[in-house]
Amino acid sequence: MKDALIQFWRTRMPRERFALAGGAALLALFLLFAYGWLPMQREVAQLRQTLPQLRDQARQLQQNAQEVARLKIQPAVTRQAGSLGQVVEQRAIAGGLRDRIESITPQGAGKVRVVLPRVVFDEWLGWLNELQTGHGVRVESARIEATDDAGRVRVDVLLAGGD
């Protein structure tokens, strides 16, 4: 085949050789453009589109890493002596919510159910936050229902001691 191509080339006139070489060069440029340059430009456009999203994700990861580092250096949660029910009751008394609690019922190892029939939602959240951050208590389940009074809710929550 190589010999046939060489023979074909040698039998062409210089003008034909020039036209064939020019056509081959144009074909090579077209193929380079179609299979090299255009796909590369599509990739660049796609990368320009995804770069801001990736930067946002990197920023969020850095913030999360800072939060993890901040949480690692916080002192360990201090627990009060006694059962979870006693801790919940003590914090309710200290927070001024004891008179709003209908019942504090033990639910097995390290769990209590607390029912508040009418409590201001923000007060309940503050009390719960203090239990979580100061005593390692976590919410296992909660049922919160609006009452007829604005800002007041009925709360039935199952709390568990932090492990």
Tab-separated table of N, CA and C in Angstrom:
chain	number	residue	atom	x	y	z
A	1	MET	N	0.827	-1.190	0.000
A	1	MET	CA	0.000	0.000	0.000
A	1	MET	C	0.869	1.250	0.000
A	2	LYS	N	1.957	1.207	0.800
A	2	LYS	CA	2.856	2.350	0.853
A	2	LYS	C	3.464	2.611	-0.521
A	3	ASP	N	3.865	1.538	-1.180
A	3	ASP	CA	4.452	1.685	-2.511
A	3	ASP	C	3.433	2.253	-3.495
A	4	ALA	N	2.194	1.835	-3.383
A	4	ALA	CA	1.148	2.338	-4.276
A	4	ALA	C	0.937	3.825	-4.062
A	5	LEU	N	0.996	4.276	-2.807
A	5	LEU	CA	0.833	5.704	-2.526
A	5	LEU	C	2.012	6.500	-3.069
A	6	ILE	N	3.212	5.974	-2.885
A	6	ILE	CA	4.400	6.667	-3.408
A	6	ILE	C	4.325	6.741	-4.936
A	7	GLN	N	3.938	5.669	-5.562
A	7	GLN	CA	3.803	5.645	-7.017
A	7	GLN	C	2.738	6.648	-7.466
A	8	PHE	N	1.603	6.702	-6.756
A	8	PHE	CA	0.539	7.657	-7.080
A	8	PHE	C	1.068	9.076	-6.976
A	9	TRP	N	1.823	9.365	-5.930
A	9	TRP	CA	2.341	10.726	-5.713
A	9	TRP	C	3.341	11.115	-6.802
A	10	ARG	N	4.165	10.213	-7.189
A	10	ARG	CA	5.192	10.518	-8.186
A	10	ARG	C	4.601	10.715	-9.587
A	11	THR	N	3.476	10.096	-9.838
A	11	THR	CA	2.867	10.242	-11.167
A	11	THR	C	2.066	11.525	-11.284
A	12	ARG	N	1.891	12.285	-10.234
A	12	ARG	CA	1.131	13.534	-10.278
A	12	ARG	C	2.031	14.679	-10.714
A	13	MET	N	1.399	15.603	-11.349
A	13	MET	CA	2.105	16.811	-11.791
A	13	MET	C	2.309	17.709	-10.565
A	14	PRO	N	3.264	18.602	-10.622
A	14	PRO	CA	3.514	19.480	-9.473
A	14	PRO	C	2.270	20.267	-9.049
A	15	ARG	N	1.493	20.696	-9.971
A	15	ARG	CA	0.275	21.433	-9.642
A	15	ARG	C	-0.722	20.546	-8.895
A	16	GLU	N	-0.873	19.301	-9.303
A	16	GLU	CA	-1.759	18.360	-8.633
A	16	GLU	C	-1.234	18.047	-7.228
A	17	ARG	N	0.097	17.889	-7.121
A	17	ARG	CA	0.692	17.636	-5.807
A	17	ARG	C	0.376	18.787	-4.846
A	18	PHE	N	0.506	20.017	-5.360
A	18	PHE	CA	0.229	21.195	-4.556
A	18	PHE	C	-1.227	21.197	-4.105
A	19	ALA	N	-2.154	20.892	-5.001
A	19	ALA	CA	-3.582	20.859	-4.664
A	19	ALA	C	-3.875	19.747	-3.652
A	20	LEU	N	-3.283	18.561	-3.850
A	20	LEU	CA	-3.494	17.457	-2.910
A	20	LEU	C	-2.912	17.781	-1.526
A	21	ALA	N	-1.707	18.372	-1.498
A	21	ALA	CA	-1.068	18.739	-0.230
A	21	ALA	C	-1.896	19.811	0.477
A	22	GLY	N	-2.385	20.785	-0.273
A	22	GLY	CA	-3.231	21.835	0.315
A	22	GLY	C	-4.522	21.251	0.868
A	23	GLY	N	-5.145	20.352	0.106
A	23	GLY	CA	-6.375	19.700	0.573
A	23	GLY	C	-6.127	18.880	1.828
A	24	ALA	N	-5.018	18.157	1.874
A	24	ALA	CA	-4.671	17.358	3.052
A	24	ALA	C	-4.421	18.264	4.255
A	25	ALA	N	-3.744	19.405	4.024
A	25	ALA	CA	-3.487	20.348	5.112
A	25	ALA	C	-4.798	20.927	5.639
A	26	LEU	N	-5.716	21.287	4.745
A	26	LEU	CA	-7.019	21.810	5.167
A	26	LEU	C	-7.815	20.751	5.930
A	27	LEU	N	-7.771	19.523	5.444
A	27	LEU	CA	-8.464	18.430	6.131
A	27	LEU	C	-7.879	18.220	7.529
A	28	ALA	N	-6.546	18.283	7.645
A	28	ALA	CA	-5.887	18.122	8.944
A	28	ALA	C	-6.288	19.259	9.887
A	29	LEU	N	-6.332	20.490	9.376
A	29	LEU	CA	-6.763	21.626	10.205
A	29	LEU	C	-8.218	21.474	10.647
A	30	PHE	N	-9.069	21.042	9.741
A	30	PHE	CA	-10.477	20.847	10.092
A	30	PHE	C	-10.630	19.777	11.179
A	31	LEU	N	-9.912	18.656	11.012
A	31	LEU	CA	-9.990	17.583	12.005
A	31	LEU	C	-9.431	18.036	13.352
A	32	LEU	N	-8.348	18.792	13.325
A	32	LEU	CA	-7.776	19.326	14.556
A	32	LEU	C	-8.778	20.262	15.240
A	33	PHE	N	-9.435	21.098	14.458
A	33	PHE	CA	-10.438	22.014	15.002
A	33	PHE	C	-11.637	21.242	15.555
A	34	ALA	N	-12.146	20.289	14.789
A	34	ALA	CA	-13.355	19.563	15.172
A	34	ALA	C	-13.123	18.616	16.346
A	35	TYR	N	-11.969	17.965	16.389
A	35	TYR	CA	-11.736	16.959	17.434
A	35	TYR	C	-10.765	17.417	18.524
A	36	GLY	N	-10.215	18.596	18.377
A	36	GLY	CA	-9.287	19.106	19.375
A	36	GLY	C	-9.785	20.389	20.020
A	37	TRP	N	-9.936	21.414	19.214
A	37	TRP	CA	-10.269	22.736	19.719
A	37	TRP	C	-11.697	22.830	20.251
A	38	LEU	N	-12.684	22.363	19.511
A	38	LEU	CA	-14.081	22.490	19.957
A	38	LEU	C	-14.361	21.726	21.258
A	39	PRO	N	-13.948	20.471	21.413
A	39	PRO	CA	-14.175	19.797	22.697
A	39	PRO	C	-13.478	20.499	23.863
A	40	MET	N	-12.293	21.032	23.591
A	40	MET	CA	-11.573	21.744	24.637
A	40	MET	C	-12.341	23.004	25.042
A	41	GLN	N	-12.912	23.705	24.108
A	41	GLN	CA	-13.685	24.907	24.417
A	41	GLN	C	-14.963	24.567	25.191
A	42	ARG	N	-15.593	23.455	24.853
A	42	ARG	CA	-16.779	23.019	25.606
A	42	ARG	C	-16.407	22.722	27.061
A	43	GLU	N	-15.278	22.064	27.248
A	43	GLU	CA	-14.804	21.757	28.610
A	43	GLU	C	-14.524	23.032	29.393
A	44	VAL	N	-13.894	24.001	28.743
A	44	VAL	CA	-13.591	25.275	29.410
A	44	VAL	C	-14.878	25.960	29.831
A	45	ALA	N	-15.876	25.974	28.958
A	45	ALA	CA	-17.159	26.599	29.298
A	45	ALA	C	-17.816	25.877	30.468
A	46	GLN	N	-17.765	24.568	30.470
A	46	GLN	CA	-18.365	23.799	31.561
A	46	GLN	C	-17.616	24.057	32.868
A	47	LEU	N	-16.308	24.114	32.824
A	47	LEU	CA	-15.522	24.387	34.031
A	47	LEU	C	-15.786	25.794	34.557
A	48	ARG	N	-15.942	26.752	33.657
A	48	ARG	CA	-16.276	28.115	34.097
A	48	ARG	C	-17.632	28.156	34.791
A	49	GLN	N	-18.538	27.317	34.349
A	49	GLN	CA	-19.866	27.270	34.952
A	49	GLN	C	-19.828	26.599	36.325
A	50	THR	N	-19.044	25.547	36.496
A	50	THR	CA	-19.020	24.817	37.765
A	50	THR	C	-18.041	25.393	38.783
A	51	LEU	N	-17.128	26.233	38.357
A	51	LEU	CA	-16.133	26.787	39.272
A	51	LEU	C	-16.758	27.559	40.438
A	52	PRO	N	-17.730	28.447	40.222
A	52	PRO	CA	-18.324	29.141	41.374
A	52	PRO	C	-18.974	28.177	42.369
A	53	GLN	N	-19.613	27.136	41.881
A	53	GLN	CA	-20.220	26.153	42.780
A	53	GLN	C	-19.145	25.440	43.591
A	54	LEU	N	-18.067	25.076	42.957
A	54	LEU	CA	-16.972	24.406	43.662
A	54	LEU	C	-16.341	25.330	44.695
A	55	ARG	N	-16.226	26.609	44.358
A	55	ARG	CA	-15.686	27.573	45.329
A	55	ARG	C	-16.605	27.696	46.537
A	56	ASP	N	-17.916	27.737	46.300
A	56	ASP	CA	-18.874	27.791	47.409
A	56	ASP	C	-18.759	26.551	48.286
A	57	GLN	N	-18.626	25.386	47.665
A	57	GLN	CA	-18.475	24.151	48.430
A	57	GLN	C	-17.193	24.167	49.251
A	58	ALA	N	-16.114	24.674	48.666
A	58	ALA	CA	-14.841	24.748	49.394
A	58	ALA	C	-14.965	25.705	50.573
A	59	ARG	N	-15.640	26.844	50.369
A	59	ARG	CA	-15.860	27.801	51.448
A	59	ARG	C	-16.675	27.157	52.570
A	60	GLN	N	-17.709	26.404	52.200
A	60	GLN	CA	-18.546	25.738	53.197
A	60	GLN	C	-17.737	24.682	53.958
A	61	LEU	N	-16.898	23.934	53.259
A	61	LEU	CA	-16.049	22.947	53.918
A	61	LEU	C	-15.089	23.608	54.903
A	62	GLN	N	-14.541	24.757	54.527
A	62	GLN	CA	-13.646	25.471	55.438
A	62	GLN	C	-14.406	25.939	56.678
A	63	GLN	N	-15.619	26.435	56.490
A	63	GLN	CA	-16.429	26.859	57.632
A	63	GLN	C	-16.750	25.670	58.524
A	64	ASN	N	-17.082	24.547	57.910
A	64	ASN	CA	-17.375	23.348	58.696
A	64	ASN	C	-16.143	22.886	59.468
A	65	ALA	N	-14.980	22.961	58.840
A	65	ALA	CA	-13.751	22.562	59.520
A	65	ALA	C	-13.463	23.485	60.697
A	66	GLN	N	-13.711	24.768	60.517
A	66	GLN	CA	-13.523	25.709	61.621
A	66	GLN	C	-14.500	25.413	62.755
A	67	GLU	N	-15.728	25.079	62.404
A	67	GLU	CA	-16.738	24.745	63.421
A	67	GLU	C	-16.337	23.484	64.174
A	68	VAL	N	-15.822	22.488	63.462
A	68	VAL	CA	-15.370	21.259	64.109
A	68	VAL	C	-14.214	21.565	65.067
A	69	ALA	N	-13.281	22.381	64.605
A	69	ALA	CA	-12.147	22.737	65.470
A	69	ALA	C	-12.636	23.499	66.703
A	70	ARG	N	-13.592	24.392	66.522
A	70	ARG	CA	-14.138	25.151	67.649
A	70	ARG	C	-14.837	24.216	68.630
A	71	LEU	N	-15.597	23.262	68.112
A	71	LEU	CA	-16.308	22.334	68.986
A	71	LEU	C	-15.354	21.392	69.710
A	72	LYS	N	-14.233	21.055	69.062
A	72	LYS	CA	-13.273	20.158	69.697
A	72	LYS	C	-12.631	20.796	70.923
A	73	ILE	N	-12.438	22.111	70.900
A	73	ILE	CA	-11.769	22.761	72.026
A	73	ILE	C	-12.736	23.178	73.124
A	74	GLN	N	-14.045	23.038	72.903
A	74	GLN	CA	-15.009	23.352	73.950
A	74	GLN	C	-14.857	22.362	75.088
A	75	PRO	N	-15.123	22.825	76.303
A	75	PRO	CA	-15.031	21.894	77.427
A	75	PRO	C	-16.084	20.804	77.314
A	76	ALA	N	-15.783	19.688	77.914
A	76	ALA	CA	-16.713	18.559	77.891
A	76	ALA	C	-17.987	18.932	78.629
A	77	VAL	N	-19.070	18.304	78.247
A	77	VAL	CA	-20.359	18.551	78.882
A	77	VAL	C	-20.293	18.076	80.328
A	78	THR	N	-20.714	18.958	81.231
A	78	THR	CA	-20.728	18.579	82.642
A	78	THR	C	-22.109	18.059	82.985
A	79	ARG	N	-22.137	16.987	83.693
A	79	ARG	CA	-23.403	16.375	84.076
A	79	ARG	C	-23.625	16.605	85.558
A	80	GLN	N	-24.872	16.847	85.863
A	80	GLN	CA	-25.219	16.915	87.272
A	80	GLN	C	-25.439	15.496	87.760
A	81	ALA	N	-25.166	15.317	89.036
A	81	ALA	CA	-25.385	13.993	89.603
A	81	ALA	C	-26.879	13.721	89.643
A	82	GLY	N	-27.251	12.466	89.503
A	82	GLY	CA	-28.655	12.084	89.591
A	82	GLY	C	-29.176	11.606	88.264
A	83	SER	N	-30.427	11.179	88.297
A	83	SER	CA	-31.050	10.633	87.097
A	83	SER	C	-31.417	11.758	86.137
A	84	LEU	N	-31.739	11.363	84.926
A	84	LEU	CA	-32.138	12.335	83.909
A	84	LEU	C	-33.387	13.082	84.351
A	85	GLY	N	-34.319	12.376	84.973
A	85	GLY	CA	-35.537	13.031	85.449
A	85	GLY	C	-35.238	14.124	86.461
A	86	GLN	N	-34.280	13.862	87.352
A	86	GLN	CA	-33.900	14.866	88.346
A	86	GLN	C	-33.247	16.072	87.681
A	87	VAL	N	-32.376	15.810	86.703
A	87	VAL	CA	-31.718	16.905	85.984
A	87	VAL	C	-32.750	17.752	85.258
A	88	VAL	N	-33.703	17.096	84.586
A	88	VAL	CA	-34.752	17.816	83.859
A	88	VAL	C	-35.570	18.657	84.828
A	89	GLU	N	-35.933	18.087	85.947
A	89	GLU	CA	-36.733	18.823	86.940
A	89	GLU	C	-35.953	20.002	87.505
A	90	GLN	N	-34.689	19.793	87.835
A	90	GLN	CA	-33.875	20.877	88.380
A	90	GLN	C	-33.752	22.026	87.381
A	91	ARG	N	-33.536	21.683	86.108
A	91	ARG	CA	-33.405	22.732	85.087
A	91	ARG	C	-34.737	23.421	84.833
A	92	ALA	N	-35.841	22.696	84.979
A	92	ALA	CA	-37.168	23.312	84.826
A	92	ALA	C	-37.417	24.296	85.958
A	93	ILE	N	-37.033	23.933	87.168
A	93	ILE	CA	-37.198	24.842	88.308
A	93	ILE	C	-36.325	26.073	88.103
A	94	ALA	N	-35.061	25.850	87.731
A	94	ALA	CA	-34.143	26.971	87.518
A	94	ALA	C	-34.598	27.866	86.367
A	95	GLY	N	-35.208	27.272	85.355
A	95	GLY	CA	-35.670	28.046	84.199
A	95	GLY	C	-37.064	28.615	84.357
A	96	GLY	N	-37.719	28.351	85.479
A	96	GLY	CA	-39.055	28.877	85.716
A	96	GLY	C	-40.147	28.174	84.936
A	97	LEU	N	-39.891	26.952	84.490
A	97	LEU	CA	-40.888	26.218	83.712
A	97	LEU	C	-41.564	25.100	84.498
A	98	ARG	N	-41.149	24.862	85.729
A	98	ARG	CA	-41.680	23.702	86.466
A	98	ARG	C	-43.183	23.757	86.609
A	99	ASP	N	-43.753	24.937	86.849
A	99	ASP	CA	-45.201	25.034	87.023
A	99	ASP	C	-45.967	24.791	85.720
A	100	ARG	N	-45.289	24.835	84.578
A	100	ARG	CA	-45.940	24.588	83.291
A	100	ARG	C	-45.831	23.123	82.866
A	101	ILE	N	-45.046	22.325	83.584
A	101	ILE	CA	-44.862	20.912	83.232
A	101	ILE	C	-45.969	20.085	83.871
A	102	GLU	N	-46.663	19.346	83.032
A	102	GLU	CA	-47.735	18.472	83.508
A	102	GLU	C	-47.163	17.197	84.112
A	103	SER	N	-46.142	16.617	83.432
A	103	SER	CA	-45.557	15.389	83.949
A	103	SER	C	-44.145	15.189	83.419
A	104	ILE	N	-43.346	14.531	84.272
A	104	ILE	CA	-42.009	14.066	83.892
A	104	ILE	C	-42.013	12.577	84.221
A	105	THR	N	-42.073	11.744	83.189
A	105	THR	CA	-42.250	10.314	83.373
A	105	THR	C	-41.035	9.548	82.868
A	106	PRO	N	-40.386	8.736	83.732
A	106	PRO	CA	-39.270	7.903	83.248
A	106	PRO	C	-39.772	6.912	82.193
A	107	GLN	N	-38.956	6.715	81.164
A	107	GLN	CA	-39.327	5.820	80.062
A	107	GLN	C	-38.276	4.743	79.840
A	108	GLY	N	-37.649	4.296	80.884
A	108	GLY	CA	-36.616	3.283	80.729
A	108	GLY	C	-35.254	3.886	81.011
A	109	ALA	N	-34.230	3.167	80.636
A	109	ALA	CA	-32.857	3.561	80.942
A	109	ALA	C	-32.481	4.858	80.234
A	110	GLY	N	-32.287	5.893	81.029
A	110	GLY	CA	-31.784	7.153	80.496
A	110	GLY	C	-32.746	7.943	79.645
A	111	LYS	N	-34.068	7.726	79.775
A	111	LYS	CA	-35.044	8.467	78.982
A	111	LYS	C	-36.190	8.918	79.872
A	112	VAL	N	-36.727	10.113	79.576
A	112	VAL	CA	-37.920	10.616	80.265
A	112	VAL	C	-38.828	11.291	79.263
A	113	ARG	N	-40.123	11.203	79.526
A	113	ARG	CA	-41.121	11.896	78.714
A	113	ARG	C	-41.583	13.104	79.511
A	114	VAL	N	-41.556	14.269	78.877
A	114	VAL	CA	-41.968	15.509	79.522
A	114	VAL	C	-43.149	16.072	78.741
A	115	VAL	N	-44.220	16.415	79.464
A	115	VAL	CA	-45.412	16.976	78.833
A	115	VAL	C	-45.633	18.375	79.396
A	116	LEU	N	-45.709	19.347	78.503
A	116	LEU	CA	-45.991	20.732	78.856
A	116	LEU	C	-47.256	21.132	78.089
A	117	PRO	N	-48.408	21.257	78.767
A	117	PRO	CA	-49.653	21.512	78.042
A	117	PRO	C	-49.768	22.908	77.436
A	118	ARG	N	-49.189	23.917	78.066
A	118	ARG	CA	-49.267	25.286	77.540
A	118	ARG	C	-47.999	26.017	77.939
A	119	VAL	N	-47.101	26.173	76.998
A	119	VAL	CA	-45.830	26.839	77.275
A	119	VAL	C	-45.491	27.762	76.112
A	120	VAL	N	-44.830	28.875	76.433
A	120	VAL	CA	-44.366	29.783	75.384
A	120	VAL	C	-43.246	29.062	74.620
A	121	PHE	N	-43.396	29.019	73.319
A	121	PHE	CA	-42.478	28.242	72.479
A	121	PHE	C	-41.027	28.662	72.685
A	122	ASP	N	-40.761	29.971	72.707
A	122	ASP	CA	-39.385	30.439	72.862
A	122	ASP	C	-38.796	30.047	74.219
A	123	GLU	N	-39.603	30.070	75.276
A	123	GLU	CA	-39.119	29.655	76.596
A	123	GLU	C	-38.758	28.170	76.573
A	124	TRP	N	-39.612	27.375	75.958
A	124	TRP	CA	-39.346	25.940	75.871
A	124	TRP	C	-38.057	25.674	75.097
A	125	LEU	N	-37.865	26.382	73.969
A	125	LEU	CA	-36.645	26.192	73.184
A	125	LEU	C	-35.405	26.582	73.978
A	126	GLY	N	-35.478	27.667	74.729
A	126	GLY	CA	-34.344	28.088	75.550
A	126	GLY	C	-34.006	27.050	76.605
A	127	TRP	N	-35.037	26.511	77.267
A	127	TRP	CA	-34.849	25.476	78.277
A	127	TRP	C	-34.242	24.220	77.655
A	128	LEU	N	-34.784	23.821	76.510
A	128	LEU	CA	-34.279	22.640	75.811
A	128	LEU	C	-32.827	22.843	75.374
A	129	ASN	N	-32.510	24.018	74.876
A	129	ASN	CA	-31.136	24.322	74.467
A	129	ASN	C	-30.191	24.219	75.658
A	130	GLU	N	-30.605	24.714	76.816
A	130	GLU	CA	-29.765	24.637	78.012
A	130	GLU	C	-29.557	23.187	78.422
A	131	LEU	N	-30.597	22.360	78.312
A	131	LEU	CA	-30.466	20.935	78.620
A	131	LEU	C	-29.493	20.254	77.657
A	132	GLN	N	-29.591	20.606	76.386
A	132	GLN	CA	-28.740	19.974	75.380
A	132	GLN	C	-27.287	20.394	75.523
A	133	THR	N	-27.042	21.679	75.629
A	133	THR	CA	-25.658	22.154	75.662
A	133	THR	C	-25.014	21.963	77.020
A	134	GLY	N	-25.766	22.139	78.088
A	134	GLY	CA	-25.177	22.074	79.412
A	134	GLY	C	-25.166	20.700	80.037
A	135	HIS	N	-26.040	19.802	79.574
A	135	HIS	CA	-26.174	18.515	80.251
A	135	HIS	C	-26.165	17.321	79.308
A	136	GLY	N	-25.953	17.567	78.028
A	136	GLY	CA	-25.838	16.461	77.070
A	136	GLY	C	-27.145	15.738	76.793
A	137	VAL	N	-28.261	16.388	77.100
A	137	VAL	CA	-29.568	15.770	76.850
A	137	VAL	C	-29.902	15.941	75.379
A	138	ARG	N	-30.497	14.909	74.782
A	138	ARG	CA	-30.896	15.015	73.371
A	138	ARG	C	-32.375	14.650	73.234
A	139	VAL	N	-32.981	15.161	72.186
A	139	VAL	CA	-34.390	14.900	71.920
A	139	VAL	C	-34.494	13.630	71.097
A	140	GLU	N	-35.200	12.649	71.625
A	140	GLU	CA	-35.453	11.408	70.878
A	140	GLU	C	-36.645	11.601	69.940
A	141	SER	N	-37.700	12.205	70.467
A	141	SER	CA	-38.876	12.519	69.647
A	141	SER	C	-39.603	13.661	70.309
A	142	ALA	N	-40.360	14.388	69.515
A	142	ALA	CA	-41.111	15.520	70.052
A	142	ALA	C	-42.385	15.696	69.246
A	143	ARG	N	-43.426	16.055	69.951
A	143	ARG	CA	-44.698	16.393	69.299
A	143	ARG	C	-45.087	17.764	69.823
A	144	ILE	N	-45.168	18.708	68.917
A	144	ILE	CA	-45.453	20.092	69.275
A	144	ILE	C	-46.715	20.512	68.540
A	145	GLU	N	-47.685	20.992	69.305
A	145	GLU	CA	-48.966	21.407	68.716
A	145	GLU	C	-49.262	22.836	69.133
A	146	ALA	N	-49.772	23.617	68.220
A	146	ALA	CA	-50.159	24.992	68.528
A	146	ALA	C	-51.401	24.980	69.416
A	147	THR	N	-51.466	25.958	70.315
A	147	THR	CA	-52.660	26.129	71.146
A	147	THR	C	-53.428	27.340	70.638
A	148	ASP	N	-54.525	27.647	71.289
A	148	ASP	CA	-55.329	28.798	70.878
A	148	ASP	C	-54.630	30.122	71.187
A	149	ASP	N	-53.754	30.122	72.196
A	149	ASP	CA	-53.008	31.338	72.547
A	149	ASP	C	-51.826	31.501	71.600
A	150	ALA	N	-51.643	32.723	71.077
A	150	ALA	CA	-50.539	32.988	70.158
A	150	ALA	C	-49.202	32.799	70.877
A	151	GLY	N	-48.299	32.074	70.247
A	151	GLY	CA	-46.964	31.862	70.791
A	151	GLY	C	-46.856	30.730	71.791
A	152	ARG	N	-47.983	30.126	72.149
A	152	ARG	CA	-47.960	29.029	73.118
A	152	ARG	C	-48.221	27.715	72.386
A	153	VAL	N	-47.585	26.652	72.898
A	153	VAL	CA	-47.703	25.340	72.280
A	153	VAL	C	-47.894	24.276	73.349
A	154	ARG	N	-48.377	23.120	72.905
A	154	ARG	CA	-48.410	21.921	73.745
A	154	ARG	C	-47.253	21.065	73.290
A	155	VAL	N	-46.422	20.630	74.247
A	155	VAL	CA	-45.213	19.881	73.930
A	155	VAL	C	-45.254	18.527	74.635
A	156	ASP	N	-44.993	17.477	73.875
A	156	ASP	CA	-44.807	16.144	74.421
A	156	ASP	C	-43.479	15.647	73.848
A	157	VAL	N	-42.462	15.594	74.698
A	157	VAL	CA	-41.114	15.323	74.209
A	157	VAL	C	-40.490	14.169	74.979
A	158	LEU	N	-39.758	13.335	74.245
A	158	LEU	CA	-39.011	12.232	74.853
A	158	LEU	C	-37.546	12.634	74.840
A	159	LEU	N	-36.970	12.768	76.035
A	159	LEU	CA	-35.572	13.196	76.178
A	159	LEU	C	-34.709	12.014	76.582
A	160	ALA	N	-33.483	12.001	76.105
A	160	ALA	CA	-32.537	10.946	76.451
A	160	ALA	C	-31.258	11.582	76.942
A	161	GLY	N	-30.625	10.941	77.906
A	161	GLY	CA	-29.369	11.430	78.431
A	161	GLY	C	-28.259	11.233	77.434
A	162	GLY	N	-27.307	12.188	77.397
A	162	GLY	CA	-26.166	12.081	76.492
A	162	GLY	C	-25.265	10.944	76.898
A	163	ASP	N	-24.774	10.212	75.905
A	163	ASP	CA	-23.913	9.042	76.196
A	163	ASP	C	-22.470	9.401	76.050
